[in-house]
Each structure stands twice: as structure tokens, then as C-alpha cells.
mmCIF file of C-alpha atoms in Angstrom:
data_model
loop_
_atom_site.group_PDB
_atom_site.id
_atom_site.type_symbol
_atom_site.label_atom_id
_atom_site.label_comp_id
_atom_site.label_asym_id
_atom_site.label_seq_id
_atom_site.Cartn_x
_atom_site.Cartn_y
_atom_site.Cartn_z
ATOM 1 C CA THR O 1 51.549 -31.136 -25.193
ATOM 2 C CA ASP O 2 51.434 -27.748 -23.701
ATOM 3 C CA ARG O 3 47.702 -27.304 -24.606
ATOM 4 C CA LYS O 4 45.213 -27.032 -21.722
ATOM 5 C CA LYS O 5 42.690 -29.576 -21.704
ATOM 6 C CA LEU O 6 39.066 -28.398 -21.915
ATOM 7 C CA HIS O 7 36.764 -30.218 -19.627
ATOM 8 C CA THR O 8 33.137 -30.008 -20.604
ATOM 9 C CA ALA O 9 30.091 -31.317 -18.528
ATOM 10 C CA PRO O 10 27.516 -33.637 -19.956
ATOM 11 C CA VAL O 11 24.913 -31.961 -22.208
ATOM 12 C CA GLY O 12 22.237 -33.228 -19.855
ATOM 13 C CA GLN O 13 23.747 -31.726 -16.636
ATOM 14 C CA VAL O 14 24.316 -28.264 -18.409
ATOM 15 C CA PHE O 15 20.403 -28.048 -19.461
ATOM 16 C CA ARG O 16 19.050 -29.664 -16.397
ATOM 17 C CA LEU O 17 16.192 -27.201 -15.029
ATOM 18 C CA ARG O 18 15.147 -27.242 -11.489
ATOM 19 C CA PRO O 19 11.639 -26.582 -10.444
ATOM 20 C CA PHE O 20 12.544 -23.162 -8.563
ATOM 21 C CA HIS O 21 14.071 -21.952 -11.975
ATOM 22 C CA VAL O 22 11.210 -22.809 -13.942
ATOM 23 C CA LEU O 23 8.739 -21.313 -11.512
ATOM 24 C CA VAL O 24 10.729 -18.165 -11.374
ATOM 25 C CA ALA O 25 11.123 -17.827 -15.301
ATOM 26 C CA THR O 26 7.653 -18.498 -15.943
ATOM 27 C CA GLY O 27 6.091 -16.466 -13.157
ATOM 28 C CA GLY O 28 8.613 -13.612 -14.104
ATOM 29 C CA GLY O 29 7.680 -13.814 -17.712
ATOM 30 C CA TYR O 30 4.043 -13.592 -16.901
ATOM 31 C CA ALA O 31 4.451 -10.800 -14.681
ATOM 32 C CA GLY O 32 6.135 -8.957 -17.371
ATOM 33 C CA TYR O 33 3.249 -9.836 -19.706
ATOM 34 C CA ARG O 34 0.989 -8.347 -17.428
ATOM 35 C CA LYS O 35 2.920 -5.044 -17.048
ATOM 36 C CA TYR O 36 2.661 -4.566 -20.780
ATOM 37 C CA GLU O 37 -1.145 -5.231 -20.602
ATOM 38 C CA ASP O 38 -1.331 -2.471 -17.820
ATOM 39 C CA TYR O 39 0.454 0.008 -19.788
ATOM 40 C CA LYS O 40 -2.043 -0.627 -22.681
ATOM 41 C CA LEU O 41 -4.985 -0.148 -20.249
ATOM 42 C CA GLU O 42 -3.557 3.096 -19.164
ATOM 43 C CA GLN O 43 -3.161 4.258 -22.517
ATOM 44 C CA LEU O 44 -7.171 3.599 -23.185
ATOM 45 C CA GLU O 45 -7.886 5.479 -20.031
ATOM 46 C CA LYS O 46 -5.785 8.466 -20.926
ATOM 47 C CA ARG O 47 -8.011 8.572 -24.203
ATOM 48 C CA GLY O 48 -11.199 8.231 -22.252
ATOM 49 C CA ILE O 49 -12.055 4.944 -23.467
ATOM 50 C CA GLU O 50 -13.899 2.675 -20.742
ATOM 51 C CA VAL O 51 -12.171 -0.531 -20.145
ATOM 52 C CA PRO O 52 -14.221 -3.354 -19.567
ATOM 53 C CA VAL O 53 -13.345 -5.546 -16.288
ATOM 54 C CA LYS O 54 -11.830 -8.763 -16.816
ATOM 55 C CA LEU O 55 -10.863 -10.726 -13.671
ATOM 56 C CA ALA O 56 -8.000 -13.230 -13.387
ATOM 57 C CA SER O 57 -8.665 -16.792 -13.187
ATOM 58 C CA GLU O 58 -7.348 -18.858 -10.183
ATOM 59 C CA TRP O 59 -4.529 -20.394 -12.003
ATOM 60 C CA GLU O 60 -3.449 -16.779 -13.203
ATOM 61 C CA VAL O 61 -3.465 -15.573 -9.574
ATOM 62 C CA ALA O 62 -1.457 -18.715 -8.554
ATOM 63 C CA LEU O 63 0.881 -18.221 -11.274
ATOM 64 C CA TYR O 64 1.512 -14.560 -10.244
ATOM 65 C CA LYS O 65 2.110 -15.633 -6.577
ATOM 66 C CA SER O 66 4.783 -18.141 -7.806
ATOM 67 C CA VAL O 67 6.891 -15.150 -8.390
ATOM 68 C CA PRO O 68 9.173 -14.794 -5.202
ATOM 69 C CA THR O 69 7.919 -11.319 -4.722
ATOM 70 C CA ARG O 70 8.755 -11.314 -0.893
ATOM 71 C CA LEU O 71 12.421 -12.551 -1.455
ATOM 72 C CA LEU O 72 12.672 -9.923 -4.342
ATOM 73 C CA SER O 73 11.217 -7.213 -2.021
ATOM 74 C CA ARG O 74 13.839 -8.164 0.698
ATOM 75 C CA ALA O 75 16.611 -8.039 -1.700
ATOM 76 C CA TRP O 76 15.445 -4.513 -3.294
ATOM 77 C CA GLY O 77 15.356 -3.309 0.361
ATOM 78 C CA ARG O 78 18.923 -4.130 1.014
ATOM 79 C CA LEU O 79 20.087 -2.904 -2.238
ATOM 80 C CA ASN O 80 18.424 0.579 -1.425
ATOM 81 C CA GLN O 81 20.400 0.695 1.861
ATOM 82 C CA VAL O 82 23.772 0.250 -0.010
ATOM 83 C CA GLU O 83 25.460 3.802 0.286
ATOM 84 C CA LEU O 84 26.149 5.284 -3.230
ATOM 85 C CA PRO O 85 29.548 6.938 -4.136
ATOM 86 C CA THR O 86 28.960 10.884 -4.292
ATOM 87 C CA TRP O 87 29.692 10.951 -7.875
ATOM 88 C CA LEU O 88 27.077 8.300 -8.621
ATOM 89 C CA ARG O 89 24.073 9.831 -6.701
ATOM 90 C CA LYS O 90 23.150 12.471 -8.958
ATOM 91 C CA PRO O 91 23.095 10.186 -12.353
ATOM 92 C CA VAL O 92 21.033 7.531 -10.313
ATOM 93 C CA TYR O 93 18.399 9.758 -8.778
ATOM 94 C CA SER O 94 18.049 11.875 -11.920
ATOM 95 C CA LEU O 95 17.086 8.815 -13.731
ATOM 96 C CA TYR O 96 14.667 7.924 -11.082
ATOM 97 C CA ILE O 97 13.091 11.555 -11.073
ATOM 98 C CA TRP O 98 12.789 11.486 -14.973
ATOM 99 C CA THR O 99 11.282 8.037 -14.971
ATOM 100 C CA PHE O 100 8.700 8.700 -12.221
ATOM 101 C CA GLY O 101 8.212 12.291 -12.695
ATOM 102 C CA VAL O 102 9.224 13.235 -9.023
ATOM 103 C CA ASN O 103 9.077 17.109 -8.121
ATOM 104 C CA MET O 104 12.225 17.773 -6.104
ATOM 105 C CA LYS O 105 11.173 21.349 -5.706
ATOM 106 C CA GLU O 106 8.915 20.231 -3.182
ATOM 107 C CA ALA O 107 11.665 18.236 -1.261
ATOM 108 C CA ALA O 108 13.068 19.666 2.123
ATOM 109 C CA VAL O 109 16.548 18.791 0.635
ATOM 110 C CA GLU O 110 16.852 19.434 -3.151
ATOM 111 C CA ASP O 111 20.601 18.673 -3.246
ATOM 112 C CA LEU O 112 20.759 14.978 -4.805
ATOM 113 C CA HIS O 113 24.291 14.613 -3.168
ATOM 114 C CA HIS O 114 22.703 14.710 0.292
ATOM 115 C CA TYR O 115 20.793 11.231 -0.144
ATOM 116 C CA ARG O 116 23.352 8.483 0.688
ATOM 117 C CA ASN O 117 21.299 5.676 -0.660
ATOM 118 C CA LEU O 118 18.014 5.182 -2.601
ATOM 119 C CA SER O 119 16.142 4.315 0.759
ATOM 120 C CA GLU O 120 16.705 7.930 1.877
ATOM 121 C CA PHE O 121 15.737 9.396 -1.455
ATOM 122 C CA PHE O 122 12.565 7.338 -1.365
ATOM 123 C CA ARG O 123 11.774 8.547 2.181
ATOM 124 C CA ARG O 124 12.531 12.356 1.491
ATOM 125 C CA LYS O 125 10.723 14.842 3.583
ATOM 126 C CA LEU O 126 8.787 17.855 2.246
ATOM 127 C CA LYS O 127 9.429 21.578 2.879
ATOM 128 C CA PRO O 128 7.423 22.891 5.490
ATOM 129 C CA GLN O 129 3.837 24.376 4.475
ATOM 130 C CA VAL O 130 4.200 23.044 0.803
ATOM 131 C CA ARG O 131 1.317 20.644 1.938
ATOM 132 C CA PRO O 132 -1.091 22.889 3.833
ATOM 133 C CA VAL O 133 -3.560 20.777 5.651
ATOM 134 C CA CYS O 134 -7.242 21.693 5.021
ATOM 135 C CA CYS O 135 -8.995 22.861 8.141
ATOM 136 C CA MET O 136 -12.543 23.101 6.676
ATOM 137 C CA HIS O 137 -13.180 19.443 6.031
ATOM 138 C CA SER O 138 -13.599 16.575 8.574
ATOM 139 C CA VAL O 139 -11.286 14.201 6.507
ATOM 140 C CA ILE O 140 -8.066 14.994 4.449
ATOM 141 C CA SER O 141 -6.131 12.762 2.215
ATOM 142 C CA PRO O 142 -3.455 11.065 4.169
ATOM 143 C CA SER O 143 -0.957 10.890 1.303
ATOM 144 C CA ASP O 144 -0.018 11.922 -2.252
ATOM 145 C CA GLY O 145 -1.665 9.542 -4.870
ATOM 146 C CA LYS O 146 -4.463 8.704 -7.213
ATOM 147 C CA ILE O 147 -8.002 7.975 -5.995
ATOM 148 C CA LEU O 148 -8.905 4.538 -7.074
ATOM 149 C CA ASN O 149 -12.470 4.355 -5.728
ATOM 150 C CA PHE O 150 -14.569 5.727 -2.848
ATOM 151 C CA GLY O 151 -18.086 5.779 -1.439
ATOM 152 C CA GLN O 152 -20.343 3.648 0.775
ATOM 153 C CA VAL O 153 -19.601 0.159 1.771
ATOM 154 C CA LYS O 154 -22.478 -1.886 0.725
ATOM 155 C CA ASN O 155 -23.305 -5.404 1.457
ATOM 156 C CA CYS O 156 -20.132 -6.197 3.385
ATOM 157 C CA GLU O 157 -18.115 -5.542 -0.054
ATOM 158 C CA VAL O 158 -15.638 -3.024 -0.665
ATOM 159 C CA GLU O 159 -14.670 -1.740 -4.311
ATOM 160 C CA GLN O 160 -10.729 -1.636 -4.948
ATOM 161 C CA VAL O 161 -11.478 -0.202 -8.195
ATOM 162 C CA LYS O 162 -14.719 0.090 -10.244
ATOM 163 C CA GLY O 163 -16.699 -3.274 -10.682
ATOM 164 C CA VAL O 164 -13.950 -5.158 -8.624
ATOM 165 C CA THR O 165 -14.724 -5.903 -4.848
ATOM 166 C CA TYR O 166 -13.254 -7.661 -1.892
ATOM 167 C CA SER O 167 -14.681 -8.827 1.366
ATOM 168 C CA LEU O 168 -14.761 -6.421 4.314
ATOM 169 C CA GLU O 169 -14.249 -9.130 6.970
ATOM 170 C CA SER O 170 -11.463 -10.609 4.926
ATOM 171 C CA PHE O 171 -9.781 -7.429 4.491
ATOM 172 C CA LEU O 172 -9.932 -6.184 8.334
ATOM 173 C CA GLY O 173 -10.100 -9.598 9.984
ATOM 174 C CA PRO O 174 -12.486 -10.622 12.870
ATOM 175 C CA HIS O 175 -14.211 -8.043 14.581
ATOM 176 C CA ILE O 176 -12.161 -6.716 17.620
ATOM 177 C CA SER O 177 -13.595 -6.896 21.042
ATOM 178 C CA THR O 178 -15.633 -4.301 22.600
ATOM 179 C CA GLU O 179 -13.008 -3.599 25.437
ATOM 180 C CA GLU O 180 -10.361 -2.481 22.699
ATOM 181 C CA MET O 181 -12.679 -0.533 20.857
ATOM 182 C CA HIS O 182 -14.213 1.764 23.630
ATOM 183 C CA PHE O 183 -17.416 2.070 21.973
ATOM 184 C CA SER O 184 -20.688 -0.058 21.788
ATOM 185 C CA GLN O 185 -20.908 -3.328 19.736
ATOM 186 C CA ALA O 186 -23.867 -4.523 17.706
ATOM 187 C CA PRO O 187 -25.571 -7.885 18.639
ATOM 188 C CA PRO O 188 -23.665 -10.856 17.298
ATOM 189 C CA GLY O 189 -26.365 -11.748 14.818
ATOM 190 C CA ASN O 190 -25.817 -8.666 12.630
ATOM 191 C CA SER O 191 -23.466 -8.637 9.690
ATOM 192 C CA PHE O 192 -19.859 -7.747 9.921
ATOM 193 C CA GLN O 193 -20.504 -4.433 8.531
ATOM 194 C CA GLN O 194 -23.497 -3.756 10.983
ATOM 195 C CA GLN O 195 -20.980 -4.316 13.625
ATOM 196 C CA LEU O 196 -18.651 -1.849 12.760
ATOM 197 C CA VAL O 197 -21.361 0.716 12.666
ATOM 198 C CA THR O 198 -21.582 1.999 16.319
ATOM 199 C CA LYS O 199 -24.237 4.945 16.035
ATOM 200 C CA GLU O 200 -27.717 4.740 14.748
ATOM 201 C CA GLY O 201 -28.206 6.492 11.558
ATOM 202 C CA ASN O 202 -24.569 6.411 10.473
ATOM 203 C CA GLU O 203 -23.188 4.581 7.252
ATOM 204 C CA LEU O 204 -19.729 2.774 6.674
ATOM 205 C CA TYR O 205 -17.522 4.728 3.923
ATOM 206 C CA HIS O 206 -14.252 3.726 2.242
ATOM 207 C CA CYS O 207 -11.598 5.477 0.048
ATOM 208 C CA VAL O 208 -8.801 3.940 -1.745
ATOM 209 C CA ILE O 209 -5.696 5.855 -2.465
ATOM 210 C CA TYR O 210 -2.682 4.411 -4.738
ATOM 211 C CA LEU O 211 0.814 5.806 -3.971
ATOM 212 C CA ALA O 212 2.855 5.834 -7.359
ATOM 213 C CA PRO O 213 6.611 5.257 -6.936
ATOM 214 C CA GLY O 214 7.114 8.865 -7.881
ATOM 215 C CA ASP O 215 4.857 10.097 -5.054
ATOM 216 C CA TYR O 216 5.793 11.350 -1.403
ATOM 217 C CA HIS O 217 5.949 8.196 0.460
ATOM 218 C CA CYS O 218 5.165 9.169 3.901
ATOM 219 C CA PHE O 219 1.537 9.142 5.081
ATOM 220 C CA HIS O 220 -0.231 11.167 7.820
ATOM 221 C CA SER O 221 -3.297 10.946 10.071
ATOM 222 C CA PRO O 222 -6.347 11.685 7.787
ATOM 223 C CA THR O 223 -8.405 13.130 10.767
ATOM 224 C CA ASP O 224 -8.320 13.704 14.673
ATOM 225 C CA TRP O 225 -8.811 10.108 16.120
ATOM 226 C CA THR O 226 -7.455 7.731 18.572
ATOM 227 C CA VAL O 227 -5.812 4.420 17.276
ATOM 228 C CA SER O 228 -6.428 1.701 19.719
ATOM 229 C CA HIS O 229 -5.529 -1.768 17.715
ATOM 230 C CA ARG O 230 -3.028 -2.813 15.204
ATOM 231 C CA ARG O 231 -3.463 -5.963 13.176
ATOM 232 C CA HIS O 232 -0.569 -7.327 10.950
ATOM 233 C CA PHE O 233 -1.425 -9.631 8.058
ATOM 234 C CA PRO O 234 1.755 -11.179 6.424
ATOM 235 C CA GLY O 235 0.930 -12.020 2.784
ATOM 236 C CA SER O 236 1.845 -11.755 -0.903
ATOM 237 C CA LEU O 237 3.555 -8.609 -2.144
ATOM 238 C CA MET O 238 1.973 -8.446 -5.696
ATOM 239 C CA SER O 239 1.776 -5.116 -7.468
ATOM 240 C CA VAL O 240 -1.023 -2.892 -6.547
ATOM 241 C CA ASN O 241 -1.190 -0.411 -9.676
ATOM 242 C CA PRO O 242 -4.471 0.300 -10.949
ATOM 243 C CA GLY O 243 -4.129 -2.316 -13.619
ATOM 244 C CA VAL O 244 -3.582 -5.189 -11.419
ATOM 245 C CA ALA O 245 -6.196 -3.965 -8.989
ATOM 246 C CA ARG O 246 -8.463 -4.050 -11.769
ATOM 247 C CA TRP O 247 -7.475 -7.609 -12.972
ATOM 248 C CA ILE O 248 -7.108 -9.472 -9.492
ATOM 249 C CA LYS O 249 -10.272 -9.756 -7.108
ATOM 250 C CA GLU O 250 -9.446 -9.150 -3.501
ATOM 251 C CA LEU O 251 -5.943 -8.163 -4.325
ATOM 252 C CA PHE O 252 -5.731 -6.166 -0.982
ATOM 253 C CA CYS O 253 -6.811 -9.109 0.775
ATOM 254 C CA HIS O 254 -3.867 -11.312 -0.512
ATOM 255 C CA ASN O 255 -1.193 -8.817 0.034
ATOM 256 C CA GLU O 256 0.715 -7.676 3.180
ATOM 257 C CA ARG O 257 -0.917 -5.258 5.040
ATOM 258 C CA VAL O 258 -1.101 -3.241 8.561
ATOM 259 C CA VAL O 259 -4.751 -2.385 9.562
ATOM 260 C CA LEU O 260 -5.001 0.318 12.328
ATOM 261 C CA THR O 261 -8.270 0.711 13.975
ATOM 262 C CA GLY O 262 -9.955 3.112 16.256
ATOM 263 C CA GLY O 263 -12.616 5.807 16.794
ATOM 264 C CA TRP O 264 -13.258 9.377 15.930
ATOM 265 C CA LYS O 265 -15.968 11.713 16.689
ATOM 266 C CA HIS O 266 -18.566 9.809 14.565
ATOM 267 C CA GLY O 267 -17.422 6.160 15.726
ATOM 268 C CA PHE O 268 -15.340 3.635 13.937
ATOM 269 C CA PHE O 269 -12.293 4.761 12.038
ATOM 270 C CA SER O 270 -9.361 2.555 10.281
ATOM 271 C CA LEU O 271 -6.543 3.161 8.160
ATOM 272 C CA THR O 272 -4.647 0.230 6.247
ATOM 273 C CA ALA O 273 -1.357 0.450 4.586
ATOM 274 C CA VAL O 274 -1.181 -2.218 1.901
ATOM 275 C CA GLY O 275 2.154 -3.705 0.979
ATOM 276 C CA ALA O 276 3.020 -4.244 -2.746
ATOM 277 C CA THR O 277 6.172 -5.418 -4.754
ATOM 278 C CA ASN O 278 9.223 -3.898 -3.513
ATOM 279 C CA VAL O 279 7.151 -2.427 -0.609
ATOM 280 C CA GLY O 280 8.184 -5.023 1.970
ATOM 281 C CA SER O 281 8.810 -2.343 4.532
ATOM 282 C CA ILE O 282 5.734 -0.711 6.036
ATOM 283 C CA ARG O 283 6.713 1.575 9.095
ATOM 284 C CA ILE O 284 4.430 3.105 11.660
ATOM 285 C CA TYR O 285 6.121 5.789 13.684
ATOM 286 C CA PHE O 286 4.574 4.842 17.123
ATOM 287 C CA ASP O 287 4.810 1.359 16.729
ATOM 288 C CA GLN O 288 8.265 0.061 17.311
ATOM 289 C CA ASP O 289 7.126 -3.600 17.748
ATOM 290 C CA LEU O 290 6.124 -3.909 13.959
ATOM 291 C CA HIS O 291 8.127 -5.765 11.512
ATOM 292 C CA THR O 292 6.789 -6.422 8.159
ATOM 293 C CA ASN O 293 8.072 -8.573 5.213
ATOM 294 C CA SER O 294 9.570 -11.322 7.646
ATOM 295 C CA PRO O 295 11.326 -14.446 5.866
ATOM 296 C CA SER O 296 8.511 -16.739 7.082
ATOM 297 C CA TYR O 297 4.904 -16.602 7.872
ATOM 298 C CA SER O 298 1.868 -18.764 7.914
ATOM 299 C CA LYS O 299 -0.735 -18.354 5.164
ATOM 300 C CA GLY O 300 -3.693 -16.309 6.406
ATOM 301 C CA SER O 301 -2.295 -15.776 9.805
ATOM 302 C CA TYR O 302 -2.289 -12.222 11.523
ATOM 303 C CA ASN O 303 -1.103 -10.920 14.702
ATOM 304 C CA ASP O 304 -2.817 -8.377 17.094
ATOM 305 C CA PHE O 305 -1.414 -5.604 19.246
ATOM 306 C CA SER O 306 -3.356 -3.318 21.510
ATOM 307 C CA PHE O 307 -2.677 0.187 22.294
ATOM 308 C CA ILE O 308 -5.158 0.079 24.875
ATOM 309 C CA SER O 309 -3.503 -2.280 27.183
ATOM 310 C CA ASN O 310 -0.106 -0.730 26.853
ATOM 311 C CA ASN O 311 -1.452 2.886 26.822
ATOM 312 C CA LYS O 312 -4.887 3.082 28.350
ATOM 313 C CA GLU O 313 -6.201 5.991 26.116
ATOM 314 C CA GLY O 314 -4.808 4.502 22.947
ATOM 315 C CA ILE O 315 -2.844 6.869 20.728
ATOM 316 C CA PRO O 316 -4.205 10.070 19.941
ATOM 317 C CA MET O 317 -3.564 11.229 16.261
ATOM 318 C CA ARG O 318 -3.926 14.873 15.146
ATOM 319 C CA LYS O 319 -5.050 15.712 11.499
ATOM 320 C CA GLY O 320 -2.038 15.798 9.313
ATOM 321 C CA GLU O 321 0.331 14.468 12.098
ATOM 322 C CA HIS O 322 3.139 12.017 10.591
ATOM 323 C CA LEU O 323 1.888 8.511 11.031
ATOM 324 C CA GLY O 324 4.193 6.295 8.864
ATOM 325 C CA GLU O 325 5.914 5.712 5.757
ATOM 326 C CA PHE O 326 6.413 3.176 2.785
ATOM 327 C CA ASN O 327 9.837 2.249 1.396
ATOM 328 C CA LEU O 328 8.489 3.070 -2.264
ATOM 329 C CA GLY O 329 5.042 3.391 -3.021
ATOM 330 C CA SER O 330 1.698 1.362 -2.413
ATOM 331 C CA THR O 331 -2.050 1.693 -1.216
ATOM 332 C CA ILE O 332 -3.723 3.558 1.590
ATOM 333 C CA VAL O 333 -7.480 2.191 2.420
ATOM 334 C CA LEU O 334 -9.691 4.211 4.635
ATOM 335 C CA ILE O 335 -12.660 2.427 6.158
ATOM 336 C CA PHE O 336 -14.760 4.490 8.488
ATOM 337 C CA GLU O 337 -18.071 5.440 9.840
ATOM 338 C CA ALA O 338 -20.021 8.623 9.351
ATOM 339 C CA PRO O 339 -23.433 10.090 9.288
ATOM 340 C CA LYS O 340 -25.658 9.637 6.288
ATOM 341 C CA ASP O 341 -24.938 13.204 5.155
ATOM 342 C CA PHE O 342 -21.128 12.706 4.813
ATOM 343 C CA LYS O 343 -20.045 13.815 1.269
ATOM 344 C CA PHE O 344 -16.936 12.936 -0.709
ATOM 345 C CA ASN O 345 -15.399 16.031 -2.736
ATOM 346 C CA LEU O 346 -13.632 13.428 -5.108
ATOM 347 C CA LYS O 347 -13.588 11.971 -8.642
ATOM 348 C CA ALA O 348 -12.265 8.547 -9.450
ATOM 349 C CA GLY O 349 -8.988 8.642 -10.930
ATOM 350 C CA GLN O 350 -8.133 12.244 -9.841
ATOM 351 C CA LYS O 351 -4.790 12.908 -8.355
ATOM 352 C CA ILE O 352 -4.627 14.054 -4.726
ATOM 353 C CA ARG O 353 -2.134 15.395 -2.678
ATOM 354 C CA PHE O 354 -1.724 15.050 1.218
ATOM 355 C CA GLY O 355 -3.652 17.716 3.096
ATOM 356 C CA GLU O 356 -6.200 18.080 0.655
ATOM 357 C CA ALA O 357 -9.797 17.380 1.502
ATOM 358 C CA LEU O 358 -11.420 14.067 0.911
ATOM 359 C CA GLY O 359 -15.031 14.856 2.310
ATOM 360 C CA SER O 360 -16.860 16.268 5.115
ATOM 361 C CA LEU O 361 -20.249 16.611 6.599
#
């Protein structure tokens, strides 16, 4: 009589699955499978074996998008801001350093106990002069990372990796008005690419740099230029590692991104910071009104902000000057106008560090 009664729920109630749970489980499992496939591709690349392009189908992209990466990224961001006990900081950061090959000797503060949370550790600063800015070349790397692709823009298409392209207009959005850009605009009948080129004899060039989790997470101005406009595209936060970039066409057009446009001595210049999984926070130092990875957004929407109307001369940036930061790692895309004799000093797949030359005339 003293025994406690055990109350059990009906079997059907215990095993009842809700659509959200099925979606998360299926999408998460598939994302894990893709990670394994990416790992195999990386191993083949290291052995010098060329990997054939195999694009994802529409249902595969839809399945990947079903994973609540935006929600997970916000949760990860909050977790990163939780202050760690002093005794736990060194073990946690040491594990991250070992996993992603972080070089702490370059950090301004090498003592791991100094960083109160993961967010501070991710956004660590470098020692002065550890990244000397190249003065001999007109365009430098804005960040540490890996060169995914570079070259001339052709037929309004840009390569995110070799053999996989995306639409220039979908990526940058509608052409900005002449008043905001401060230089001449081509006739409306011309293609989107031709409208960006403002000087006769110039070409449009692009460069894609992937920032791995172990890289320095700040990015800088790649040249002397003036930022006149910011366009923020809310969107998905899918992974942008080279394996996924090779698999999903127009990946950069799906993901959240911040497009900064303006001009340099040769005409049009733009820098785009592309968000990714766990990189819901993109910060631009001079733009306090920018808020990325908000809980709600309309698919395909974007919002514009002009620095010309608020600051008549725009925002002048010097080569190497601090521009912004990610909260983990992601991708920087440069699209700019230059004379036909502009040459890149790069190789696809090479590692590069902030301050090193991208190319020059």
C-alpha cells in the first residue's frame, strides 16, 4: 500500500511527432551528411585530385533551408556572450585553438584568461604591425582567409567557386541612383554589369575570400575609397565553406549579407560581407543603424541606407583601416571597376592574410 503509483502516458502520445521536430531532425541529419561530404572533398583537394562540380537540386536546397539556422545562430550568439568562469576559460579556448589552428602569438592579448566569453575571443585584435599593409599595390586583402575565386565579371555572372556562378544583379540588388553614386550612369538599356562600369575602357572584377573559424575575424578597407551606400539583405544563414559553395548555386544570394558600395579612383567599388551559420552578427563600425539576423524578415527583401544624405561626402576609408567584423567567420566579396590592365597576384585556393596584395595596375 506504501508503493507509489507509476503513471504512464499512452504510447501514441509519447511517440507523437510534430512537423517542426521532423523538419529539424531531417534537416539536421542532412546537414551533417553534407558536412561529411565536404570533408571528403577537402581530402581529395589536398591530394591534388580535381573534384567535378555537382550542384544541389531544388529539393536539396529547400531541405537545407528547413534547418532553423537563423534561430540557431541567435542562440549561439547568446551563448557566446555568457561569461565563463576564470578556471574554465583556458580549457575551452585551448580546445578551440587546437581544433581550428588559431595562432595566438599574433593576438594583441595572448593570455586566455583575459577573454571573458567566446565572443570576445572570436573578435580578438592583433598585435600592431603583425599585418603590415602593402603600399606597392592598389588593392589589398581586407581579411585573413582563403581565395575561393577571382577574375573578370563576364555576362553579368560571378563565380563563387570554379564552375559555380551567381547573378551579379541578384547579389548586389537593383542599381543605385546616380545621385547616390556620385558618378555617371550608363544608359538604362545597357546590362546591369555595363551600368556599373562608369569609365570607358574599364572592366568589372571580383574576388571571393572565405574566412575560416580559426581566422582573424575583423575585416578592413581593401583600398582608398568612399562608401556612399549600404544595402542589407536579410536571408538564410547556410554554411559558406568551400564545399557548400561548390554545391549550392547562388549560395551568396540566398544568405544574409551587407553590401557596401561607393567609388575609388577608377570608378565603382563594393565590398560585401556575407553571413553564414553561426555568423548572424555582421558589424560595420561606422554604421550604428545596422542590425543583422533579426527574428523576422520578408523573403527577398532588403533595406537601403545612404551615407550621402547624412554625410554629403560619404564615408572615406583609407587602405587598411578597420571596417567591420564577423562574430565567427564567413565570406568577403569584392566587386570593383578597374582598367583592363589590372592584374591579380593570386592563385585560387591560396591562403592570404589581411594587408597582403590582391592585385594592382
